Amino acid sequence: MELRPGYNLIGWTAAHTAVHELFRGIPQLESVHVWDPLAQRFRTASRSDSGVEGDFDAVSPGMGLWLSIGGAEQILWTRPQPLTGAGAYLVSLKPGWNLIAWSGQEETATEAALAGLDSAFGEVWVWDTEGERYVPLGNNPPGAGPPVPTWRLNPGDGLWVYARESRLWLQPGWPSPDIRFLGEFASDFPDRTRAAVERVQRFYAERFGAITSDVTFYFASDGDALRRGGGPASSEGWCASAGSREIFIITSKCLAVAHEYFHIIQEALSGDDLKGTPIWLYEGSALYTDFQHRYSAGHPSSEERYRNAWLALNTPLDSNFNDHFRPRERIFRAFHFGYNVMQWLSDNVGESAITDYFAALPESDAWVEAFHSAFGMTVDEFYAAFEEYRIEISPAFDRRIEGTVLDRAGQPVEGLGVSPSLVVDGSVYQGRSASTDGTGAFTIGNGPGAGYVLILIGKCQNGVEYGVGAVGESGFEERLDESWLAALAFTGEARDRTGIAVRLPATLEELEREHC
């Protein structure tokens, strides 16, 4: 690019660079001026007989720079190679004036350049090198003249932006991820889906400071189309999955773009090594950020569903999380616990710490070290503080529940699981279970007082579990659908329940023949 004698405003789009390298690369450079948005003043580095002197020592991508060129002639300067990737388009703004770089597409018209601006922005100006004057592009005070709608921005241009609040701005033109469609779709589905992916990327960039396009999305109309297109051989029981920079979504079941995309962000920030991150943190952060995206788009809140389910567990969060639950339910409990953990951490530390955690993993020996770095507390300190919070807002599960299970011949049934499962808003949330002993008796010391059913669970010799039925206010029922269980739940004032007698319509051997 050409630099004129005197002052030139440019945008720095290359990597973080020591300022003395600028002076080395431009012999005619006399001084460099950058704007400190926190102090709202310029900082200067100048050439001197002894080298370079000033009150800053490096330039970073996204900065705007004033370069003072000596002499009387224009010079040709070869810019350093600009950064590539989606993150190069993300610029940080502070309240007040900001001198920043334009990193978007070449020849971007004013209307397109400012399309992503919202109420956080005020004035936007660019430097007209030919006319040696500022030109208004956005909202401007009276007397400043109308914005110039025909102005074209190019990568490396400098912009003055007045922001009313701190925020991140993802400038248009970042590279799109690879998006593939498997199966049959309506003609407008691909365009709508690409737009949805773009909105999700923008949200995560501007809300959480994280973006990546190093991912391939596979949108499949059904499980068969997914398998034919090279997706996972088995898609039973799930609607979407993410890993190894690939996202698979079966659109007939869900459209979980935000949740799965955050798993890819976790990979990118952590350098593909999660260092043993527990499942409640891995899934909870994806669920929490997904919900924030939903709320930002005006979708109804689903928070109560996860809060109620979590409260129903009456289980502490600790290092033995996996031991509290059976393997098949562990993933669902990770959602319930994890969402509430992320909400608590966001309220007490700030939600930016969520992405800070994954970004800290590459420099950490283990996940607990990254947790301490990002959230400002050790994992043990967190467990203790979160348990105080859980006890404070959770209803006490301290009621005694006792009973006996007999088969249709009146013989005791041994080894049957009995789980007090809370019914909340028509949904059933299974708690920790006890087992019947040799006499068919069971005792639960941490049950709720009302609003629950007792779900009976059998277990085959190969470890597969099956539902036997449920016990509630009207006795034993074989049906286990949620709508029926809600009607079956124990009611009345919270109290201990003892002497519960359950008579099964079959023997244990008959049940095992049917289910195992």
Short mmCIF file of C-alpha atoms in Angstrom, two decimals:
data_model
loop_
_atom_site.label_atom_id
_atom_site.label_comp_id
_atom_site.label_asym_id
_atom_site.label_seq_id
_atom_site.Cartn_x
_atom_site.Cartn_y
_atom_site.Cartn_z
CA MET A 1 0.00 0.00 0.00
CA GLU A 2 1.02 3.63 -0.46
CA LEU A 3 1.84 5.77 2.55
CA ARG A 4 1.85 9.54 2.14
CA PRO A 5 4.12 12.01 3.92
CA GLY A 6 2.43 13.04 7.14
CA TYR A 7 -0.25 11.06 8.94
CA ASN A 8 -1.84 7.88 7.55
CA LEU A 9 -4.67 5.97 9.26
CA ILE A 10 -4.56 2.21 8.80
CA GLY A 11 -6.08 -0.85 10.44
CA TRP A 12 -3.75 -3.54 11.76
CA THR A 13 -5.00 -6.94 10.53
CA ALA A 14 -1.82 -9.00 11.04
CA ALA A 15 -0.63 -10.93 14.08
CA HIS A 16 0.48 -9.40 17.37
CA THR A 17 3.75 -7.59 16.50
CA ALA A 18 6.39 -5.69 18.46
CA VAL A 19 6.28 -2.01 17.56
CA HIS A 20 9.99 -1.87 16.82
CA GLU A 21 9.34 -4.27 13.92
CA LEU A 22 7.16 -1.56 12.34
CA PHE A 23 10.01 0.93 12.49
CA ARG A 24 12.40 -1.66 11.09
CA GLY A 25 10.07 -2.37 8.16
CA ILE A 26 9.34 1.28 7.36
CA PRO A 27 12.54 3.38 7.44
CA GLN A 28 10.57 6.61 6.88
CA LEU A 29 8.30 5.94 9.87
CA GLU A 30 8.72 8.65 12.51
CA SER A 31 5.99 7.74 15.01
CA VAL A 32 3.07 5.41 15.63
CA HIS A 33 -0.04 6.42 17.55
CA VAL A 34 -2.63 4.00 18.93
CA TRP A 35 -5.77 4.80 20.89
CA ASP A 36 -6.21 3.46 24.41
CA PRO A 37 -9.98 2.91 24.69
CA LEU A 38 -9.86 2.45 28.47
CA ALA A 39 -7.95 5.67 29.15
CA GLN A 40 -9.55 7.42 26.13
CA ARG A 41 -6.23 8.84 24.96
CA PHE A 42 -3.48 8.22 22.43
CA ARG A 43 -0.34 6.29 23.19
CA THR A 44 2.75 6.99 21.12
CA ALA A 45 5.93 5.25 20.06
CA SER A 46 8.60 7.36 18.26
CA ARG A 47 11.88 6.74 16.53
CA SER A 48 14.88 8.05 18.44
CA ASP A 49 18.66 7.93 18.19
CA SER A 50 18.69 5.06 20.67
CA GLY A 51 15.92 3.08 18.95
CA VAL A 52 12.20 3.29 19.74
CA GLU A 53 10.73 5.10 22.72
CA GLY A 54 7.12 5.37 23.87
CA ASP A 55 4.37 4.15 26.18
CA PHE A 56 3.36 1.03 24.27
CA ASP A 57 5.45 -1.74 22.77
CA ALA A 58 3.24 -3.83 20.47
CA VAL A 59 0.33 -3.66 18.05
CA SER A 60 -2.46 -6.25 17.98
CA PRO A 61 -4.97 -7.38 15.36
CA GLY A 62 -8.01 -5.13 15.24
CA MET A 63 -6.13 -1.94 16.23
CA GLY A 64 -6.27 1.27 14.28
CA LEU A 65 -2.89 3.00 13.83
CA TRP A 66 -1.83 6.50 12.89
CA LEU A 67 1.53 6.27 11.08
CA SER A 68 3.55 9.49 10.73
CA ILE A 69 5.73 9.26 7.61
CA GLY A 70 8.69 11.60 7.12
CA GLY A 71 10.12 12.95 3.90
CA ALA A 72 8.35 14.50 0.93
CA GLU A 73 7.47 11.48 -1.20
CA GLN A 74 4.99 8.64 -1.07
CA ILE A 75 6.41 5.25 -0.21
CA LEU A 76 5.26 1.75 -1.08
CA TRP A 77 4.82 -0.49 1.97
CA THR A 78 4.14 -4.21 1.84
CA ARG A 79 1.75 -4.99 4.67
CA PRO A 80 2.36 -8.06 6.83
CA GLN A 81 0.21 -11.05 5.91
CA PRO A 82 -3.25 -10.59 7.45
CA LEU A 83 -4.66 -13.14 9.86
CA THR A 84 -7.00 -15.75 8.43
CA GLY A 85 -9.87 -17.62 10.03
CA ALA A 86 -13.15 -16.49 11.52
CA GLY A 87 -11.53 -15.01 14.62
CA ALA A 88 -9.72 -12.36 12.57
CA TYR A 89 -13.06 -10.57 12.07
CA LEU A 90 -13.84 -10.16 15.78
CA VAL A 91 -13.10 -6.70 17.22
CA SER A 92 -13.41 -5.59 20.84
CA LEU A 93 -15.04 -2.23 21.63
CA LYS A 94 -15.02 -0.31 24.91
CA PRO A 95 -17.36 2.49 26.03
CA GLY A 96 -16.36 5.73 24.34
CA TRP A 97 -14.15 6.16 21.31
CA ASN A 98 -12.36 3.23 19.67
CA LEU A 99 -9.80 3.33 16.86
CA ILE A 100 -10.11 -0.05 15.17
CA ALA A 101 -9.35 -1.94 11.96
CA TRP A 102 -11.83 -3.00 9.32
CA SER A 103 -11.22 -6.71 8.67
CA GLY A 104 -14.26 -7.44 6.52
CA GLN A 105 -14.58 -8.06 2.83
CA GLU A 106 -13.08 -5.81 0.15
CA GLU A 107 -15.20 -3.04 -1.32
CA THR A 108 -17.84 -3.33 1.41
CA ALA A 109 -20.51 -0.67 1.08
CA THR A 110 -21.45 1.41 4.11
CA GLU A 111 -24.89 -0.19 4.47
CA ALA A 112 -23.47 -3.72 4.53
CA ALA A 113 -20.56 -2.76 6.79
CA LEU A 114 -22.82 -1.29 9.44
CA ALA A 115 -25.62 -3.86 9.13
CA GLY A 116 -24.50 -5.62 12.30
CA LEU A 117 -24.42 -2.47 14.42
CA ASP A 118 -27.10 -2.01 17.03
CA SER A 119 -28.02 0.34 19.86
CA ALA A 120 -24.58 -0.13 21.44
CA PHE A 121 -23.06 1.97 18.66
CA GLY A 122 -23.10 5.70 18.12
CA GLU A 123 -20.86 7.50 15.67
CA VAL A 124 -18.70 5.85 12.98
CA TRP A 125 -16.07 7.76 11.00
CA VAL A 126 -13.44 6.92 8.41
CA TRP A 127 -10.38 8.91 7.27
CA ASP A 128 -10.50 10.22 3.71
CA THR A 129 -6.82 10.13 2.67
CA GLU A 130 -7.40 12.08 -0.55
CA GLY A 131 -9.33 14.87 1.11
CA GLU A 132 -7.41 14.62 4.40
CA ARG A 133 -10.61 14.77 6.42
CA TYR A 134 -12.92 12.58 8.46
CA VAL A 135 -15.99 11.19 6.69
CA PRO A 136 -19.11 10.14 8.68
CA LEU A 137 -20.48 6.66 8.03
CA GLY A 138 -22.94 6.14 10.87
CA ASN A 139 -24.95 8.10 13.44
CA ASN A 140 -23.45 11.54 13.83
CA PRO A 141 -24.13 14.67 15.86
CA PRO A 142 -25.96 17.65 14.36
CA GLY A 143 -23.79 19.66 12.00
CA ALA A 144 -21.48 16.77 11.15
CA GLY A 145 -23.11 16.25 7.78
CA PRO A 146 -25.01 13.25 6.45
CA PRO A 147 -23.38 9.81 6.36
CA VAL A 148 -21.75 8.84 3.08
CA PRO A 149 -23.74 5.85 1.77
CA THR A 150 -21.43 5.14 -1.18
CA TRP A 151 -18.21 4.81 0.81
CA ARG A 152 -16.39 1.50 0.32
CA LEU A 153 -14.34 -0.15 3.05
CA ASN A 154 -11.37 -2.44 2.45
CA PRO A 155 -9.41 -4.70 4.81
CA GLY A 156 -6.86 -2.64 6.68
CA ASP A 157 -8.87 0.59 6.73
CA GLY A 158 -9.01 2.38 10.07
CA LEU A 159 -12.33 3.31 11.71
CA TRP A 160 -13.27 5.59 14.56
CA VAL A 161 -16.24 4.05 16.38
CA TYR A 162 -18.06 5.50 19.35
CA ALA A 163 -19.62 2.74 21.47
CA ARG A 164 -22.11 3.25 24.27
CA GLU A 165 -21.09 0.03 26.03
CA SER A 166 -18.50 -2.72 25.94
CA ARG A 167 -19.12 -5.35 23.34
CA LEU A 168 -17.59 -7.52 20.64
CA TRP A 169 -18.29 -6.81 16.98
CA LEU A 170 -18.05 -9.58 14.40
CA GLN A 171 -17.47 -7.78 11.13
CA PRO A 172 -19.17 -9.31 8.08
CA GLY A 173 -17.26 -11.52 5.70
CA TRP A 174 -15.82 -14.20 7.98
CA PRO A 175 -15.27 -17.58 6.27
CA SER A 176 -18.27 -19.89 6.29
CA PRO A 177 -18.02 -23.44 7.63
CA ASP A 178 -18.59 -26.41 5.35
CA ILE A 179 -22.32 -27.24 5.39
CA ARG A 180 -23.63 -30.41 3.73
CA PHE A 181 -27.17 -31.70 3.29
CA LEU A 182 -28.01 -35.41 3.25
CA GLY A 183 -31.44 -36.56 2.09
CA GLU A 184 -34.47 -34.74 0.78
CA PHE A 185 -35.32 -31.20 1.95
CA ALA A 186 -37.63 -28.37 0.99
CA SER A 187 -36.08 -26.07 -1.59
CA ASP A 188 -35.58 -23.22 0.87
CA PHE A 189 -34.19 -25.37 3.70
CA PRO A 190 -30.47 -25.07 2.76
CA ASP A 191 -30.57 -21.25 2.64
CA ARG A 192 -32.53 -21.03 5.89
CA THR A 193 -30.14 -23.41 7.58
CA ARG A 194 -27.02 -21.56 6.41
CA ALA A 195 -28.56 -18.37 7.79
CA ALA A 196 -29.24 -20.13 11.11
CA VAL A 197 -25.62 -21.30 11.33
CA GLU A 198 -24.43 -17.76 10.60
CA ARG A 199 -26.66 -16.35 13.37
CA VAL A 200 -25.30 -18.91 15.83
CA GLN A 201 -21.70 -18.07 14.93
CA ARG A 202 -22.36 -14.36 15.33
CA PHE A 203 -24.03 -14.89 18.70
CA TYR A 204 -21.17 -16.94 20.15
CA ALA A 205 -18.59 -14.51 18.79
CA GLU A 206 -20.24 -11.36 20.12
CA ARG A 207 -21.57 -12.82 23.39
CA PHE A 208 -18.75 -15.20 24.37
CA GLY A 209 -15.80 -14.04 22.26
CA ALA A 210 -15.41 -17.41 20.52
CA ILE A 211 -15.82 -18.35 16.87
CA THR A 212 -14.55 -21.06 14.56
CA SER A 213 -15.38 -22.11 11.02
CA ASP A 214 -13.14 -25.15 11.18
CA VAL A 215 -16.15 -27.47 11.29
CA THR A 216 -18.29 -29.46 8.88
CA PHE A 217 -22.06 -29.54 9.46
CA TYR A 218 -24.03 -32.54 8.21
CA PHE A 219 -27.80 -31.95 8.15
CA ALA A 220 -29.57 -35.24 7.45
CA SER A 221 -33.28 -35.60 6.82
CA ASP A 222 -33.35 -38.89 8.78
CA GLY A 223 -31.11 -41.59 10.23
CA ASP A 224 -30.92 -43.53 6.96
CA ALA A 225 -29.78 -40.46 5.04
CA LEU A 226 -27.17 -39.80 7.70
CA ARG A 227 -25.73 -43.29 7.42
CA ARG A 228 -25.77 -43.22 3.62
CA GLY A 229 -23.89 -39.93 3.74
CA GLY A 230 -21.09 -41.34 5.88
CA GLY A 231 -22.38 -40.34 9.29
CA PRO A 232 -22.31 -42.50 12.43
CA ALA A 233 -23.56 -46.02 11.78
CA SER A 234 -25.89 -45.89 14.78
CA SER A 235 -28.08 -42.89 15.46
CA GLU A 236 -30.58 -44.55 17.78
CA GLY A 237 -31.54 -42.44 20.77
CA TRP A 238 -29.96 -39.16 19.67
CA CYS A 239 -30.76 -36.33 17.30
CA ALA A 240 -27.36 -34.61 17.09
CA SER A 241 -23.72 -35.18 17.94
CA ALA A 242 -20.45 -33.28 17.66
CA GLY A 243 -16.77 -34.13 17.77
CA SER A 244 -13.54 -34.07 15.78
CA ARG A 245 -14.68 -30.88 13.99
CA GLU A 246 -17.86 -32.51 12.67
CA ILE A 247 -21.51 -31.95 13.61
CA PHE A 248 -24.26 -34.41 12.65
CA ILE A 249 -27.89 -33.35 12.99
CA ILE A 250 -30.96 -35.43 12.12
CA THR A 251 -33.39 -32.66 11.25
CA SER A 252 -36.48 -34.83 11.62
CA LYS A 253 -35.65 -35.05 15.34
CA CYS A 254 -34.13 -31.65 16.18
CA LEU A 255 -32.13 -28.70 14.90
CA ALA A 256 -29.58 -28.38 17.71
CA VAL A 257 -27.15 -26.07 15.91
CA ALA A 258 -26.08 -23.89 18.86
CA HIS A 259 -25.53 -26.69 21.38
CA GLU A 260 -23.42 -28.84 19.07
CA TYR A 261 -21.53 -25.84 17.70
CA PHE A 262 -20.41 -24.97 21.23
CA HIS A 263 -18.91 -28.45 21.55
CA ILE A 264 -16.75 -27.59 18.51
CA ILE A 265 -15.77 -24.30 20.18
CA GLN A 266 -14.75 -26.35 23.23
CA GLU A 267 -12.49 -28.43 20.97
CA ALA A 268 -11.01 -25.39 19.26
CA LEU A 269 -10.29 -23.48 22.48
CA SER A 270 -8.88 -26.51 24.30
CA GLY A 271 -6.66 -27.63 21.45
CA ASP A 272 -8.64 -30.88 21.21
CA ASP A 273 -7.62 -31.97 24.71
CA LEU A 274 -10.29 -31.48 27.38
CA LYS A 275 -7.91 -32.72 30.12
CA GLY A 276 -10.57 -34.80 31.86
CA THR A 277 -13.27 -32.11 31.90
CA PRO A 278 -16.22 -33.66 33.79
CA ILE A 279 -19.38 -34.36 31.85
CA TRP A 280 -21.47 -31.88 33.87
CA LEU A 281 -19.11 -29.07 32.83
CA TYR A 282 -18.81 -30.25 29.22
CA GLU A 283 -22.56 -30.63 28.64
CA GLY A 284 -23.68 -27.95 31.09
CA SER A 285 -21.71 -25.20 29.35
CA ALA A 286 -23.11 -26.23 25.96
CA LEU A 287 -26.66 -26.25 27.32
CA TYR A 288 -26.30 -22.94 29.16
CA THR A 289 -24.87 -21.09 26.16
CA ASP A 290 -27.46 -22.70 23.88
CA PHE A 291 -30.23 -21.38 26.11
CA GLN A 292 -28.73 -17.89 26.10
CA HIS A 293 -28.85 -18.01 22.30
CA ARG A 294 -32.50 -19.08 22.43
CA TYR A 295 -33.39 -16.27 24.81
CA SER A 296 -31.57 -13.70 22.65
CA ALA A 297 -33.76 -14.77 19.73
CA GLY A 298 -36.92 -14.33 21.80
CA HIS A 299 -37.65 -18.02 22.32
CA PRO A 300 -39.46 -19.04 25.53
CA SER A 301 -37.38 -20.00 28.52
CA SER A 302 -36.77 -23.69 29.21
CA GLU A 303 -34.80 -22.99 32.37
CA GLU A 304 -37.47 -24.22 34.78
CA ARG A 305 -37.45 -27.65 33.19
CA TYR A 306 -33.80 -28.10 34.05
CA ARG A 307 -34.00 -26.40 37.42
CA ASN A 308 -36.92 -28.58 38.53
CA ALA A 309 -35.26 -31.75 37.32
CA TRP A 310 -32.09 -30.88 39.19
CA LEU A 311 -33.92 -30.03 42.40
CA ALA A 312 -35.65 -33.39 42.25
CA LEU A 313 -32.36 -35.24 42.54
CA ASN A 314 -31.38 -34.05 46.01
CA THR A 315 -27.83 -35.11 45.18
CA PRO A 316 -24.67 -33.09 45.92
CA LEU A 317 -22.27 -32.20 43.14
CA ASP A 318 -18.83 -33.57 43.95
CA SER A 319 -15.92 -35.51 42.50
CA ASN A 320 -18.00 -38.71 42.63
CA PHE A 321 -20.64 -37.41 40.20
CA ASN A 322 -20.46 -40.49 37.96
CA ASP A 323 -20.97 -42.82 40.92
CA HIS A 324 -24.27 -41.20 41.92
CA PHE A 325 -26.12 -42.32 38.80
CA ARG A 326 -26.55 -45.34 36.61
CA PRO A 327 -24.63 -45.10 33.31
CA ARG A 328 -27.71 -44.72 31.12
CA GLU A 329 -28.99 -41.71 33.07
CA ARG A 330 -25.64 -40.01 33.64
CA ILE A 331 -25.80 -37.90 30.50
CA PHE A 332 -29.25 -36.54 31.42
CA ARG A 333 -28.11 -35.70 34.95
CA ALA A 334 -25.11 -33.91 33.46
CA PHE A 335 -27.54 -31.63 31.61
CA HIS A 336 -29.57 -30.95 34.75
CA PHE A 337 -26.62 -30.34 37.05
CA GLY A 338 -24.50 -28.63 34.44
CA TYR A 339 -27.07 -26.04 33.45
CA ASN A 340 -27.55 -24.92 37.03
CA VAL A 341 -23.81 -24.94 37.69
CA MET A 342 -23.21 -22.67 34.69
CA GLN A 343 -26.00 -20.35 35.77
CA TRP A 344 -24.51 -20.13 39.27
CA LEU A 345 -20.98 -19.57 37.98
CA SER A 346 -22.20 -16.93 35.51
CA ASP A 347 -24.04 -15.09 38.27
CA ASN A 348 -21.08 -15.22 40.65
CA VAL A 349 -18.05 -14.98 38.36
CA GLY A 350 -19.31 -13.84 34.95
CA GLU A 351 -20.23 -15.90 31.93
CA SER A 352 -17.07 -15.00 30.01
CA ALA A 353 -15.27 -17.36 32.42
CA ILE A 354 -16.98 -20.28 30.64
CA THR A 355 -14.93 -19.82 27.48
CA ASP A 356 -11.94 -18.72 29.57
CA TYR A 357 -11.98 -22.21 31.11
CA PHE A 358 -11.66 -24.03 27.79
CA ALA A 359 -9.05 -21.52 26.58
CA ALA A 360 -7.00 -22.21 29.72
CA LEU A 361 -6.85 -25.98 29.13
CA PRO A 362 -3.88 -26.02 26.69
CA GLU A 363 -1.62 -24.41 29.32
CA SER A 364 -2.97 -26.53 32.19
CA ASP A 365 -1.88 -29.96 33.35
CA ALA A 366 -5.42 -30.97 34.33
CA TRP A 367 -8.96 -29.60 34.18
CA VAL A 368 -8.92 -28.59 37.86
CA GLU A 369 -6.04 -26.21 37.17
CA ALA A 370 -7.90 -24.58 34.28
CA PHE A 371 -11.02 -24.34 36.46
CA HIS A 372 -9.08 -22.46 39.14
CA SER A 373 -7.60 -20.11 36.54
CA ALA A 374 -10.91 -19.28 34.86
CA PHE A 375 -13.32 -19.19 37.81
CA GLY A 376 -11.01 -17.91 40.53
CA MET A 377 -11.63 -20.76 42.97
CA THR A 378 -10.42 -24.30 43.42
CA VAL A 379 -12.74 -27.14 42.49
CA ASP A 380 -13.11 -28.08 46.18
CA GLU A 381 -14.00 -24.47 47.05
CA PHE A 382 -16.56 -24.52 44.26
CA TYR A 383 -18.10 -27.81 45.42
CA ALA A 384 -18.50 -26.42 48.93
CA ALA A 385 -19.99 -23.10 47.81
CA PHE A 386 -22.33 -24.69 45.30
CA GLU A 387 -23.55 -27.20 47.87
CA GLU A 388 -24.51 -24.33 50.19
CA TYR A 389 -26.49 -22.79 47.33
CA ARG A 390 -28.13 -26.12 46.44
CA ILE A 391 -29.24 -26.74 50.02
CA GLU A 392 -30.54 -23.18 50.29
CA ILE A 393 -32.89 -23.38 47.30
CA SER A 394 -33.63 -27.13 47.21
CA PRO A 395 -36.47 -28.63 49.22
CA ALA A 396 -35.12 -31.00 51.84
CA PHE A 397 -35.43 -34.67 50.86
CA ASP A 398 -35.34 -36.10 54.35
CA ARG A 399 -38.54 -38.14 54.59
CA ARG A 400 -38.41 -41.81 55.45
CA ILE A 401 -40.02 -44.23 53.00
CA GLU A 402 -40.35 -47.91 53.88
CA GLY A 403 -42.16 -50.83 52.34
CA THR A 404 -42.09 -54.41 51.10
CA VAL A 405 -42.35 -55.86 47.59
CA LEU A 406 -43.87 -59.32 47.11
CA ASP A 407 -44.57 -61.23 43.92
CA ARG A 408 -47.96 -62.62 42.86
CA ALA A 409 -47.29 -65.76 44.94
CA GLY A 410 -46.63 -63.71 48.05
CA GLN A 411 -42.88 -64.34 48.00
CA PRO A 412 -40.41 -61.52 48.70
CA VAL A 413 -38.71 -59.96 45.66
CA GLU A 414 -35.02 -59.34 46.27
CA GLY A 415 -32.73 -56.94 44.34
CA LEU A 416 -35.44 -54.73 42.89
CA GLY A 417 -34.56 -51.03 42.62
CA VAL A 418 -37.00 -48.58 44.23
CA SER A 419 -36.58 -44.93 43.20
CA PRO A 420 -38.62 -42.02 44.63
CA SER A 421 -39.19 -39.94 41.49
CA LEU A 422 -40.54 -36.43 41.75
CA VAL A 423 -43.35 -35.32 39.44
CA VAL A 424 -42.86 -31.66 38.42
CA ASP A 425 -45.11 -29.91 35.91
CA GLY A 426 -46.26 -33.26 34.54
CA SER A 427 -42.73 -34.63 34.05
CA VAL A 428 -41.07 -37.30 36.19
CA TYR A 429 -37.50 -36.90 37.47
CA GLN A 430 -35.94 -40.01 38.87
CA GLY A 431 -33.92 -39.74 42.08
CA ARG A 432 -31.44 -42.03 43.82
CA SER A 433 -32.70 -45.55 44.38
CA ALA A 434 -32.58 -48.19 47.10
CA SER A 435 -32.82 -51.97 46.63
CA THR A 436 -35.10 -54.55 48.19
CA ASP A 437 -33.41 -57.02 50.53
CA GLY A 438 -33.98 -60.75 51.05
CA THR A 439 -37.31 -60.09 52.72
CA GLY A 440 -38.45 -57.79 49.92
CA ALA A 441 -38.10 -54.76 52.21
CA PHE A 442 -36.72 -51.39 51.16
CA THR A 443 -35.84 -48.29 53.15
CA ILE A 444 -35.19 -44.80 51.75
CA GLY A 445 -34.05 -42.13 54.18
CA ASN A 446 -33.85 -39.17 51.81
CA GLY A 447 -37.17 -39.15 50.00
CA PRO A 448 -39.50 -36.21 49.28
CA GLY A 449 -42.65 -35.93 51.33
CA ALA A 450 -45.19 -35.61 48.52
CA GLY A 451 -45.52 -35.19 44.78
CA TYR A 452 -43.58 -38.34 43.94
CA VAL A 453 -44.04 -41.91 42.79
CA LEU A 454 -41.94 -44.96 43.58
CA ILE A 455 -40.59 -46.42 40.35
CA LEU A 456 -39.62 -50.09 40.54
CA ILE A 457 -36.62 -51.11 38.43
CA GLY A 458 -35.49 -54.62 37.59
CA LYS A 459 -32.04 -55.60 36.37
CA CYS A 460 -31.08 -58.43 34.03
CA GLN A 461 -27.96 -60.53 34.58
CA ASN A 462 -26.25 -58.67 31.71
CA GLY A 463 -26.82 -55.37 33.49
CA VAL A 464 -29.73 -54.13 31.34
CA GLU A 465 -32.40 -52.41 33.43
CA TYR A 466 -36.16 -52.41 32.84
CA GLY A 467 -39.16 -50.73 34.36
CA VAL A 468 -41.47 -52.93 36.41
CA GLY A 469 -44.09 -50.35 37.39
CA ALA A 470 -44.80 -47.57 39.84
CA VAL A 471 -46.36 -47.13 43.27
CA GLY A 472 -48.36 -44.06 44.20
CA GLU A 473 -51.43 -42.85 46.04
CA SER A 474 -53.67 -45.50 44.47
CA GLY A 475 -51.20 -48.39 44.77
CA PHE A 476 -49.19 -50.29 42.19
CA GLU A 477 -49.58 -49.73 38.45
CA GLU A 478 -47.64 -51.30 35.58
CA ARG A 479 -47.97 -48.22 33.36
CA LEU A 480 -44.93 -45.95 33.31
CA ASP A 481 -45.89 -43.17 30.92
CA GLU A 482 -45.41 -39.71 32.41
CA SER A 483 -49.00 -38.53 32.04
CA TRP A 484 -50.22 -41.48 34.12
CA LEU A 485 -47.47 -41.19 36.73
CA ALA A 486 -48.36 -37.55 37.38
CA ALA A 487 -51.87 -38.65 38.34
CA LEU A 488 -50.52 -41.51 40.47
CA ALA A 489 -48.20 -39.37 42.64
CA PHE A 490 -48.46 -39.32 46.45
CA THR A 491 -50.20 -36.16 47.67
CA GLY A 492 -50.92 -34.48 50.97
CA GLU A 493 -48.71 -32.79 53.53
CA ALA A 494 -45.05 -33.80 53.43
CA ARG A 495 -44.52 -36.76 55.76
CA ASP A 496 -42.81 -40.10 56.25
CA ARG A 497 -44.47 -43.06 54.53
CA THR A 498 -43.94 -46.50 56.01
CA GLY A 499 -45.69 -49.81 55.73
CA ILE A 500 -46.09 -49.56 51.94
CA ALA A 501 -47.11 -53.00 50.63
CA VAL A 502 -46.55 -53.77 46.96
CA ARG A 503 -47.87 -56.94 45.31
CA LEU A 504 -46.50 -57.54 41.79
CA PRO A 505 -48.66 -59.29 39.16
CA ALA A 506 -45.75 -61.62 38.28
CA THR A 507 -42.79 -63.41 39.81
CA LEU A 508 -39.25 -62.13 39.38
CA GLU A 509 -38.50 -65.08 37.06
CA GLU A 510 -41.48 -64.17 34.86
CA LEU A 511 -40.38 -60.56 34.70
CA GLU A 512 -36.86 -61.56 33.70
CA ARG A 513 -38.18 -63.85 30.96
CA GLU A 514 -40.25 -60.96 29.59
CA HIS A 515 -37.60 -58.23 29.75
CA CYS A 516 -34.25 -60.00 29.63
#
